[in-house]
Amino acid sequence: MAVEHFTWADKIAGELLKRGRKHIVHGMWTPSGYFHIGNARGELLVPAMVARAVKDAGGSARQNFLADDFDDMDKVPAGIAVNAEKYNEFLGKPLRECPSPVKGYDNWASYFTELALEDMEKFTEKPKFHSVYDEYRKGKYDKVIRIVLDNAGKVRDLWEIIAGTHKPENWLPVMVVCENCGRSATTKAVSWDGKKLGYVCSEAREYAKPCRHEGEIIPRKGNVKLPWRVHWPATWFVFGTTFESAGKDHFTKGGSVDTGHAFMREVFGKEPPYQVGTEFIQLAGQKISGSRGNVITLKDWLEVAEPELLRFMMISYQPSTAIDFDMHSGKLFLLEQRHHESEAVYYGQKSLGEKRDSQLKREYMLSQVKKPAKQMPVQLDYSLLTMVVQMYPHKSMGKIIELLHSLKALKKDKLAKGDEQRISVMINRARVWVEKYAPDDLKLKLNETAPLLNLTEDEIDAVFTLSKELSKDWTEQDLQSRIYEIAREEDVEPRRFFQILYKILLNRESGPRLGPFIIVVGKEKIREILDTLKK
Ligand SMILES: [Zn+2]
């Protein structure tokens, strides 16, 4: 089957299918802090979209998500509300063996992992989860550790040639978990006779002291782990990984991608996976970290936006492009407009030219978690919704839907099954957005009295003419037209007149369509405000 390369995911799928029909795509994350949308990009959604594209092109793909919870805690990340001193005794131990920062969870790693997994399946078909700690303990890495030990010289040479780091002659590329103190960062393997591995706990770290224990073990079931540069390709070997996205920083010359590929080919005798470098998501110019305060978790996202929107963000940017995003500015609204546009194109309600349409349709399909509905779902302008929920904090859902109809905001006369549900979810999300993220200039409140404005006599006359006429019966559309007429009759430029009215009513330069808006707020109420304008 010919593969149409409309998105980066389809291009990658095309490359993968040249190599074979069956694929294992792979994401791996260290659960030292919160799983955020930047992690989700590289470790969850880029692989998920590649897997979908492989399947759509006729191949088969399975997705793994690995928590690298055998990794040590080397510091308590900033911004996580724990007494850092209490963790001093755990530094240098696996994240799985450090106490949870929050009561009710087994350990540090499981707290952050459970949070991540909880929301994951709302964003994608749930990947198969693996705990690296458990896999080592089950013995899944035993064979590969033996290969590494038997080929220690080769590993050492490749490491030196590629990364330029010299290791001593008798150096062994493994980390023994000290039987006495439980740390691996403080141990040094000193001998390997093909069966037994000797070690000493002698290496001082900034964050952990060695306990001086000396011992000999048979490497098996998690008593030995591999240093990152070897652990990574060993994981490809263990899981048969054929595709992985990784942080762009790994791709520097002589970096862990280069050594990983060499170890995979030369030591494990396998082809390395196809890899793409994925850039960070920045929050208003700042790198996201896993600590609270400067992070958007999947849960944070779901509070204000649909999961499809995050997928759309990921598919519409190349993984190698840094994305600058934040919740406070209009970026979320713009993203949604773009998503709506792709939706309209997908359902044939809009066209931007054949080539662009094909691309947008494909982006829309890949942005969907489930199969798209038969009928185009109702679309609502996010920024308008944030105004509506601010104007009517206490209105029932039914009343708000009526209001949205009257504002012509629903863009369809008859709601289909599921539309009301979608609207009510969107309304709740808009409410949270206003409460948590709205900057001052997007906060909307009906004025009690008109602000002081520097108006001409004509402009003042126009305001009072409108006020008087509000006592009559009006349909929304007729009132809207009448506002234009009043402006013209009073020699005021209509755009200027609307600006003045928004200023008087909302302290803004623009706002919702005034005819419907006035009817819904109530003509009497509007009249009261207009009449406070100083003559
Ligand atoms: Zn020790």
PDB file of C-alpha atoms in Angstrom, residues 138-395:
ATOM      1  CA  LYS A 138      12.297 -10.253  37.259  1.00  0.00           C
ATOM      2  CA  GLY A 139      15.586 -11.018  35.566  1.00  0.00           C
ATOM      3  CA  LYS A 140      14.674  -9.555  32.204  1.00  0.00           C
ATOM      4  CA  TYR A 141      18.011  -7.728  32.002  1.00  0.00           C
ATOM      5  CA  ASP A 142      20.112 -10.691  33.268  1.00  0.00           C
ATOM      6  CA  LYS A 143      21.162 -11.853  29.812  1.00  0.00           C
ATOM      7  CA  VAL A 144      22.085  -8.424  28.551  1.00  0.00           C
ATOM      8  CA  ILE A 145      24.093  -7.657  31.717  1.00  0.00           C
ATOM      9  CA  ARG A 146      26.084 -10.833  31.135  1.00  0.00           C
ATOM     10  CA  ILE A 147      26.754  -9.790  27.525  1.00  0.00           C
ATOM     11  CA  VAL A 148      27.959  -6.407  28.763  1.00  0.00           C
ATOM     12  CA  LEU A 149      30.281  -7.976  31.353  1.00  0.00           C
ATOM     13  CA  ASP A 150      31.684 -10.488  28.868  1.00  0.00           C
ATOM     14  CA  ASN A 151      32.331  -7.647  26.430  1.00  0.00           C
ATOM     15  CA  ALA A 152      33.515  -5.049  28.907  1.00  0.00           C
ATOM     16  CA  GLY A 153      36.660  -4.323  26.897  1.00  0.00           C
ATOM     17  CA  LYS A 154      34.669  -3.614  23.751  1.00  0.00           C
ATOM     18  CA  VAL A 155      32.262  -1.342  25.617  1.00  0.00           C
ATOM     19  CA  ARG A 156      35.195   0.522  27.129  1.00  0.00           C
ATOM     20  CA  ASP A 157      36.893   1.009  23.740  1.00  0.00           C
ATOM     21  CA  LEU A 158      33.733   2.162  21.968  1.00  0.00           C
ATOM     22  CA  TRP A 159      32.957   4.525  24.819  1.00  0.00           C
ATOM     23  CA  GLU A 160      36.388   6.069  24.500  1.00  0.00           C
ATOM     24  CA  ILE A 161      36.354   6.292  20.678  1.00  0.00           C
ATOM     25  CA  ILE A 162      32.866   7.795  20.465  1.00  0.00           C
ATOM     26  CA  ALA A 163      32.472   9.840  23.602  1.00  0.00           C
ATOM     27  CA  GLY A 164      36.146  10.566  24.211  1.00  0.00           C
ATOM     28  CA  THR A 165      35.964   9.421  27.819  1.00  0.00           C
ATOM     29  CA  HIS A 166      38.873   7.329  29.015  1.00  0.00           C
ATOM     30  CA  LYS A 167      38.061   4.462  31.377  1.00  0.00           C
ATOM     31  CA  PRO A 168      40.723   2.474  33.260  1.00  0.00           C
ATOM     32  CA  GLU A 169      41.848  -0.881  31.921  1.00  0.00           C
ATOM     33  CA  ASN A 170      39.941  -3.023  34.457  1.00  0.00           C
ATOM     34  CA  TRP A 171      36.796  -0.904  34.401  1.00  0.00           C
ATOM     35  CA  LEU A 172      33.462  -2.796  34.247  1.00  0.00           C
ATOM     36  CA  PRO A 173      30.406  -1.034  32.824  1.00  0.00           C
ATOM     37  CA  VAL A 174      27.942  -2.111  35.517  1.00  0.00           C
ATOM     38  CA  MET A 175      26.702  -0.722  38.817  1.00  0.00           C
ATOM     39  CA  VAL A 176      26.351  -3.175  41.672  1.00  0.00           C
ATOM     40  CA  VAL A 177      23.658  -2.490  44.232  1.00  0.00           C
ATOM     41  CA  CYS A 178      25.555  -2.568  47.551  1.00  0.00           C
ATOM     42  CA  GLU A 179      24.235  -5.397  49.711  1.00  0.00           C
ATOM     43  CA  ASN A 180      24.938  -3.351  52.799  1.00  0.00           C
ATOM     44  CA  CYS A 181      23.717   0.195  52.045  1.00  0.00           C
ATOM     45  CA  GLY A 182      21.473  -0.357  49.012  1.00  0.00           C
ATOM     46  CA  ARG A 183      23.196   2.259  46.832  1.00  0.00           C
ATOM     47  CA  SER A 184      24.663   1.651  43.411  1.00  0.00           C
ATOM     48  CA  ALA A 185      26.181   5.047  42.653  1.00  0.00           C
ATOM     49  CA  THR A 186      28.774   4.503  45.406  1.00  0.00           C
ATOM     50  CA  THR A 187      29.997   1.079  44.277  1.00  0.00           C
ATOM     51  CA  LYS A 188      32.716   0.052  41.868  1.00  0.00           C
ATOM     52  CA  ALA A 189      32.794  -3.369  40.209  1.00  0.00           C
ATOM     53  CA  VAL A 190      36.335  -4.683  40.464  1.00  0.00           C
ATOM     54  CA  SER A 191      36.372  -8.215  39.090  1.00  0.00           C
ATOM     55  CA  TRP A 192      34.442 -10.490  36.741  1.00  0.00           C
ATOM     56  CA  ASP A 193      35.392 -14.118  36.292  1.00  0.00           C
ATOM     57  CA  GLY A 194      32.525 -15.041  34.023  1.00  0.00           C
ATOM     58  CA  LYS A 195      30.361 -16.002  36.965  1.00  0.00           C
ATOM     59  CA  LYS A 196      31.032 -13.855  39.990  1.00  0.00           C
ATOM     60  CA  LEU A 197      31.232 -10.112  40.156  1.00  0.00           C
ATOM     61  CA  GLY A 198      33.366  -8.510  42.878  1.00  0.00           C
ATOM     62  CA  TYR A 199      32.688  -4.971  44.048  1.00  0.00           C
ATOM     63  CA  VAL A 200      33.572  -2.414  46.684  1.00  0.00           C
ATOM     64  CA  CYS A 201      31.367   0.368  48.027  1.00  0.00           C
ATOM     65  CA  SER A 202      34.073   3.006  47.844  1.00  0.00           C
ATOM     66  CA  GLU A 203      33.022   5.883  45.614  1.00  0.00           C
ATOM     67  CA  ALA A 204      32.086   9.151  47.299  1.00  0.00           C
ATOM     68  CA  ARG A 205      29.297  11.143  45.636  1.00  0.00           C
ATOM     69  CA  GLU A 206      28.282  14.683  46.329  1.00  0.00           C
ATOM     70  CA  TYR A 207      24.965  13.418  47.635  1.00  0.00           C
ATOM     71  CA  ALA A 208      25.903  10.050  49.144  1.00  0.00           C
ATOM     72  CA  LYS A 209      28.733   8.468  51.119  1.00  0.00           C
ATOM     73  CA  PRO A 210      30.109   4.975  50.403  1.00  0.00           C
ATOM     74  CA  CYS A 211      29.748   2.404  53.215  1.00  0.00           C
ATOM     75  CA  ARG A 212      33.065   0.605  52.475  1.00  0.00           C
ATOM     76  CA  HIS A 213      31.395  -2.782  52.107  1.00  0.00           C
ATOM     77  CA  GLU A 214      33.200  -5.311  49.892  1.00  0.00           C
ATOM     78  CA  GLY A 215      31.330  -8.204  48.342  1.00  0.00           C
ATOM     79  CA  GLU A 216      30.936 -10.723  45.543  1.00  0.00           C
ATOM     80  CA  ILE A 217      27.672 -11.521  43.795  1.00  0.00           C
ATOM     81  CA  ILE A 218      26.256 -13.509  40.928  1.00  0.00           C
ATOM     82  CA  PRO A 219      24.649 -10.788  38.792  1.00  0.00           C
ATOM     83  CA  ARG A 220      20.964 -11.548  38.569  1.00  0.00           C
ATOM     84  CA  LYS A 221      17.499 -10.195  39.281  1.00  0.00           C
ATOM     85  CA  GLY A 222      18.285  -6.555  39.824  1.00  0.00           C
ATOM     86  CA  ASN A 223      21.378  -6.725  42.032  1.00  0.00           C
ATOM     87  CA  VAL A 224      23.276  -5.030  39.202  1.00  0.00           C
ATOM     88  CA  LYS A 225      22.194  -2.211  36.974  1.00  0.00           C
ATOM     89  CA  LEU A 226      23.712  -0.630  33.924  1.00  0.00           C
ATOM     90  CA  PRO A 227      24.963   2.936  33.585  1.00  0.00           C
ATOM     91  CA  TRP A 228      22.683   5.115  31.426  1.00  0.00           C
ATOM     92  CA  ARG A 229      24.703   4.938  28.206  1.00  0.00           C
ATOM     93  CA  VAL A 230      24.546   1.128  28.317  1.00  0.00           C
ATOM     94  CA  HIS A 231      21.161   0.812  30.030  1.00  0.00           C
ATOM     95  CA  TRP A 232      19.490   2.632  27.161  1.00  0.00           C
ATOM     96  CA  PRO A 233      20.580   0.320  24.291  1.00  0.00           C
ATOM     97  CA  ALA A 234      20.207  -2.664  26.655  1.00  0.00           C
ATOM     98  CA  THR A 235      16.551  -1.657  26.990  1.00  0.00           C
ATOM     99  CA  TRP A 236      16.143  -1.628  23.192  1.00  0.00           C
ATOM    100  CA  PHE A 237      17.703  -5.066  23.139  1.00  0.00           C
ATOM    101  CA  VAL A 238      15.442  -6.385  25.920  1.00  0.00           C
ATOM    102  CA  PHE A 239      12.217  -4.995  24.446  1.00  0.00           C
ATOM    103  CA  GLY A 240      13.010  -5.205  20.730  1.00  0.00           C
ATOM    104  CA  THR A 241      12.408  -1.495  20.286  1.00  0.00           C
ATOM    105  CA  THR A 242      12.187  -0.325  16.670  1.00  0.00           C
ATOM    106  CA  PHE A 243      11.183   3.284  17.187  1.00  0.00           C
ATOM    107  CA  GLU A 244      11.838   5.788  19.910  1.00  0.00           C
ATOM    108  CA  SER A 245      11.724   9.516  20.279  1.00  0.00           C
ATOM    109  CA  ALA A 246      14.264  11.044  22.613  1.00  0.00           C
ATOM    110  CA  GLY A 247      15.141  14.456  23.958  1.00  0.00           C
ATOM    111  CA  LYS A 248      17.199  16.381  21.423  1.00  0.00           C
ATOM    112  CA  ASP A 249      20.002  16.825  23.942  1.00  0.00           C
ATOM    113  CA  HIS A 250      20.870  13.123  23.610  1.00  0.00           C
ATOM    114  CA  PHE A 251      21.708  13.617  19.950  1.00  0.00           C
ATOM    115  CA  THR A 252      24.858  15.708  20.341  1.00  0.00           C
ATOM    116  CA  LYS A 253      28.004  14.302  18.724  1.00  0.00           C
ATOM    117  CA  GLY A 254      29.437  11.662  21.022  1.00  0.00           C
ATOM    118  CA  GLY A 255      26.226  11.736  23.082  1.00  0.00           C
ATOM    119  CA  SER A 256      24.200   8.817  24.360  1.00  0.00           C
ATOM    120  CA  VAL A 257      22.482   8.221  20.992  1.00  0.00           C
ATOM    121  CA  ASP A 258      25.855   7.747  19.289  1.00  0.00           C
ATOM    122  CA  THR A 259      27.197   5.404  21.967  1.00  0.00           C
ATOM    123  CA  GLY A 260      23.824   3.621  22.221  1.00  0.00           C
ATOM    124  CA  HIS A 261      23.831   2.845  18.486  1.00  0.00           C
ATOM    125  CA  ALA A 262      27.405   1.596  18.627  1.00  0.00           C
ATOM    126  CA  PHE A 263      26.757  -0.675  21.633  1.00  0.00           C
ATOM    127  CA  MET A 264      23.605  -1.986  19.995  1.00  0.00           C
ATOM    128  CA  ARG A 265      25.424  -2.947  16.787  1.00  0.00           C
ATOM    129  CA  GLU A 266      28.855  -3.933  18.071  1.00  0.00           C
ATOM    130  CA  VAL A 267      28.031  -5.460  21.451  1.00  0.00           C
ATOM    131  CA  PHE A 268      24.449  -6.740  21.152  1.00  0.00           C
ATOM    132  CA  GLY A 269      24.570  -7.471  17.422  1.00  0.00           C
ATOM    133  CA  LYS A 270      21.233  -5.783  16.639  1.00  0.00           C
ATOM    134  CA  GLU A 271      20.074  -2.794  14.629  1.00  0.00           C
ATOM    135  CA  PRO A 272      19.278   0.237  16.816  1.00  0.00           C
ATOM    136  CA  PRO A 273      15.755   1.655  16.644  1.00  0.00           C
ATOM    137  CA  TYR A 274      14.806   4.470  14.324  1.00  0.00           C
ATOM    138  CA  GLN A 275      15.001   7.579  16.474  1.00  0.00           C
ATOM    139  CA  VAL A 276      13.836  11.157  16.261  1.00  0.00           C
ATOM    140  CA  GLY A 277      14.997  13.982  18.460  1.00  0.00           C
ATOM    141  CA  THR A 278      12.095  15.703  20.157  1.00  0.00           C
ATOM    142  CA  GLU A 279      12.362  19.264  21.325  1.00  0.00           C
ATOM    143  CA  PHE A 280      11.115  20.691  24.566  1.00  0.00           C
ATOM    144  CA  ILE A 281       7.923  22.530  25.151  1.00  0.00           C
ATOM    145  CA  GLN A 282       8.704  25.834  26.745  1.00  0.00           C
ATOM    146  CA  LEU A 283       6.324  27.658  29.001  1.00  0.00           C
ATOM    147  CA  ALA A 284       6.466  31.327  28.126  1.00  0.00           C
ATOM    148  CA  GLY A 285      10.124  30.988  27.167  1.00  0.00           C
ATOM    149  CA  GLN A 286      11.096  28.822  30.172  1.00  0.00           C
ATOM    150  CA  LYS A 287      12.025  25.167  30.047  1.00  0.00           C
ATOM    151  CA  ILE A 288       9.396  23.074  31.814  1.00  0.00           C
ATOM    152  CA  SER A 289      10.734  21.160  34.748  1.00  0.00           C
ATOM    153  CA  GLY A 290       9.061  18.286  36.557  1.00  0.00           C
ATOM    154  CA  SER A 291       8.598  20.380  39.649  1.00  0.00           C
ATOM    155  CA  ARG A 292       5.339  22.112  40.419  1.00  0.00           C
ATOM    156  CA  GLY A 293       4.836  25.745  39.583  1.00  0.00           C
ATOM    157  CA  ASN A 294       6.348  25.597  36.141  1.00  0.00           C
ATOM    158  CA  VAL A 295       4.634  22.576  34.745  1.00  0.00           C
ATOM    159  CA  ILE A 296       1.458  21.593  32.923  1.00  0.00           C
ATOM    160  CA  THR A 297       0.505  18.036  33.805  1.00  0.00           C
ATOM    161  CA  LEU A 298      -1.984  15.957  31.829  1.00  0.00           C
ATOM    162  CA  LYS A 299      -4.508  16.632  34.592  1.00  0.00           C
ATOM    163  CA  ASP A 300      -3.929  20.383  34.336  1.00  0.00           C
ATOM    164  CA  TRP A 301      -4.505  20.096  30.606  1.00  0.00           C
ATOM    165  CA  LEU A 302      -7.778  18.169  30.950  1.00  0.00           C
ATOM    166  CA  GLU A 303      -9.159  20.786  33.305  1.00  0.00           C
ATOM    167  CA  VAL A 304      -9.119  23.413  30.574  1.00  0.00           C
ATOM    168  CA  ALA A 305      -8.854  21.648  27.231  1.00  0.00           C
ATOM    169  CA  GLU A 306      -9.770  18.477  25.426  1.00  0.00           C
ATOM    170  CA  PRO A 307      -7.065  15.825  25.030  1.00  0.00           C
ATOM    171  CA  GLU A 308      -7.427  16.032  21.242  1.00  0.00           C
ATOM    172  CA  LEU A 309      -6.095  19.556  21.390  1.00  0.00           C
ATOM    173  CA  LEU A 310      -2.798  18.418  22.908  1.00  0.00           C
ATOM    174  CA  ARG A 311      -2.523  15.712  20.253  1.00  0.00           C
ATOM    175  CA  PHE A 312      -3.226  18.309  17.606  1.00  0.00           C
ATOM    176  CA  MET A 313      -0.448  20.490  18.975  1.00  0.00           C
ATOM    177  CA  MET A 314       1.945  17.548  18.731  1.00  0.00           C
ATOM    178  CA  ILE A 315       0.987  16.453  15.236  1.00  0.00           C
ATOM    179  CA  SER A 316       0.950  19.949  13.766  1.00  0.00           C
ATOM    180  CA  TYR A 317       4.533  20.670  14.821  1.00  0.00           C
ATOM    181  CA  GLN A 318       7.556  18.622  13.763  1.00  0.00           C
ATOM    182  CA  PRO A 319       8.987  16.885  16.843  1.00  0.00           C
ATOM    183  CA  SER A 320      12.240  18.770  16.239  1.00  0.00           C
ATOM    184  CA  THR A 321      10.487  22.133  16.615  1.00  0.00           C
ATOM    185  CA  ALA A 322      10.521  23.751  20.036  1.00  0.00           C
ATOM    186  CA  ILE A 323       7.000  24.749  21.045  1.00  0.00           C
ATOM    187  CA  ASP A 324       6.447  27.802  23.139  1.00  0.00           C
ATOM    188  CA  PHE A 325       3.186  27.562  24.993  1.00  0.00           C
ATOM    189  CA  ASP A 326       1.482  28.884  28.069  1.00  0.00           C
ATOM    190  CA  MET A 327      -1.986  28.808  29.532  1.00  0.00           C
ATOM    191  CA  HIS A 328      -2.324  32.504  30.270  1.00  0.00           C
ATOM    192  CA  SER A 329      -2.119  34.179  26.879  1.00  0.00           C
ATOM    193  CA  GLY A 330      -4.366  33.485  23.923  1.00  0.00           C
ATOM    194  CA  LYS A 331      -2.280  30.504  22.735  1.00  0.00           C
ATOM    195  CA  LEU A 332      -4.839  27.971  23.892  1.00  0.00           C
ATOM    196  CA  PHE A 333      -7.601  29.790  21.992  1.00  0.00           C
ATOM    197  CA  LEU A 334      -5.496  29.995  18.839  1.00  0.00           C
ATOM    198  CA  LEU A 335      -4.640  26.327  19.052  1.00  0.00           C
ATOM    199  CA  GLU A 336      -8.318  25.535  19.316  1.00  0.00           C
ATOM    200  CA  GLN A 337      -9.163  27.713  16.333  1.00  0.00           C
ATOM    201  CA  ARG A 338      -6.591  25.828  14.293  1.00  0.00           C
ATOM    202  CA  HIS A 339      -7.983  22.532  15.531  1.00  0.00           C
ATOM    203  CA  HIS A 340     -11.521  23.628  14.615  1.00  0.00           C
ATOM    204  CA  GLU A 341     -10.308  24.610  11.178  1.00  0.00           C
ATOM    205  CA  SER A 342      -8.839  21.176  10.605  1.00  0.00           C
ATOM    206  CA  GLU A 343     -12.108  19.686  11.865  1.00  0.00           C
ATOM    207  CA  ALA A 344     -14.161  21.777   9.428  1.00  0.00           C
ATOM    208  CA  VAL A 345     -11.863  20.702   6.586  1.00  0.00           C
ATOM    209  CA  TYR A 346     -12.129  17.062   7.656  1.00  0.00           C
ATOM    210  CA  TYR A 347     -15.934  17.251   7.515  1.00  0.00           C
ATOM    211  CA  GLY A 348     -15.864  19.058   4.172  1.00  0.00           C
ATOM    212  CA  GLN A 349     -17.238  22.318   5.570  1.00  0.00           C
ATOM    213  CA  LYS A 350     -14.193  24.290   4.568  1.00  0.00           C
ATOM    214  CA  SER A 351     -11.449  24.113   1.972  1.00  0.00           C
ATOM    215  CA  LEU A 352      -8.019  25.643   1.854  1.00  0.00           C
ATOM    216  CA  GLY A 353      -6.865  24.014  -1.353  1.00  0.00           C
ATOM    217  CA  GLU A 354      -6.362  20.367  -2.129  1.00  0.00           C
ATOM    218  CA  LYS A 355      -2.882  19.885  -0.746  1.00  0.00           C
ATOM    219  CA  ARG A 356      -3.446  21.792   2.484  1.00  0.00           C
ATOM    220  CA  ASP A 357      -6.801  20.049   2.954  1.00  0.00           C
ATOM    221  CA  SER A 358      -5.196  16.612   2.726  1.00  0.00           C
ATOM    222  CA  GLN A 359      -2.649  17.583   5.335  1.00  0.00           C
ATOM    223  CA  LEU A 360      -5.211  19.116   7.696  1.00  0.00           C
ATOM    224  CA  LYS A 361      -7.525  16.121   7.358  1.00  0.00           C
ATOM    225  CA  ARG A 362      -4.708  13.790   8.263  1.00  0.00           C
ATOM    226  CA  GLU A 363      -3.647  15.988  11.191  1.00  0.00           C
ATOM    227  CA  TYR A 364      -7.237  15.993  12.387  1.00  0.00           C
ATOM    228  CA  MET A 365      -7.462  12.208  12.183  1.00  0.00           C
ATOM    229  CA  LEU A 366      -4.262  11.749  14.145  1.00  0.00           C
ATOM    230  CA  SER A 367      -5.394  14.291  16.723  1.00  0.00           C
ATOM    231  CA  GLN A 368      -8.443  12.191  17.554  1.00  0.00           C
ATOM    232  CA  VAL A 369      -8.261   9.706  20.382  1.00  0.00           C
ATOM    233  CA  LYS A 370     -11.290   7.806  19.090  1.00  0.00           C
ATOM    234  CA  LYS A 371     -12.709   7.374  15.635  1.00  0.00           C
ATOM    235  CA  PRO A 372     -14.196  10.709  14.465  1.00  0.00           C
ATOM    236  CA  ALA A 373     -18.005  10.976  14.739  1.00  0.00           C
ATOM    237  CA  LYS A 374     -20.125  10.713  11.585  1.00  0.00           C
ATOM    238  CA  GLN A 375     -21.328  14.285  11.925  1.00  0.00           C
ATOM    239  CA  MET A 376     -19.160  17.261  12.634  1.00  0.00           C
ATOM    240  CA  PRO A 377     -19.331  17.996  16.379  1.00  0.00           C
ATOM    241  CA  VAL A 378     -20.522  21.371  17.573  1.00  0.00           C
ATOM    242  CA  GLN A 379     -17.747  23.963  17.667  1.00  0.00           C
ATOM    243  CA  LEU A 380     -17.567  26.775  20.153  1.00  0.00           C
ATOM    244  CA  ASP A 381     -15.185  29.667  20.237  1.00  0.00           C
ATOM    245  CA  TYR A 382     -13.123  29.283  23.398  1.00  0.00           C
ATOM    246  CA  SER A 383     -12.554  32.975  23.985  1.00  0.00           C
ATOM    247  CA  LEU A 384     -16.268  33.701  23.577  1.00  0.00           C
ATOM    248  CA  LEU A 385     -17.068  30.980  26.090  1.00  0.00           C
ATOM    249  CA  THR A 386     -14.726  32.531  28.615  1.00  0.00           C
ATOM    250  CA  MET A 387     -16.788  35.723  28.297  1.00  0.00           C
ATOM    251  CA  VAL A 388     -20.100  33.953  28.596  1.00  0.00           C
ATOM    252  CA  VAL A 389     -19.135  32.082  31.738  1.00  0.00           C
ATOM    253  CA  GLN A 390     -17.915  35.292  33.285  1.00  0.00           C
ATOM    254  CA  MET A 391     -21.113  37.177  32.494  1.00  0.00           C
ATOM    255  CA  TYR A 392     -23.335  34.385  33.791  1.00  0.00           C
ATOM    256  CA  PRO A 393     -21.612  32.639  36.624  1.00  0.00           C
ATOM    257  CA  HIS A 394     -24.907  31.302  37.989  1.00  0.00           C
ATOM    258  CA  LYS A 395     -26.917  30.426  34.881  1.00  0.00           C
TER     259      LYS A 395
END
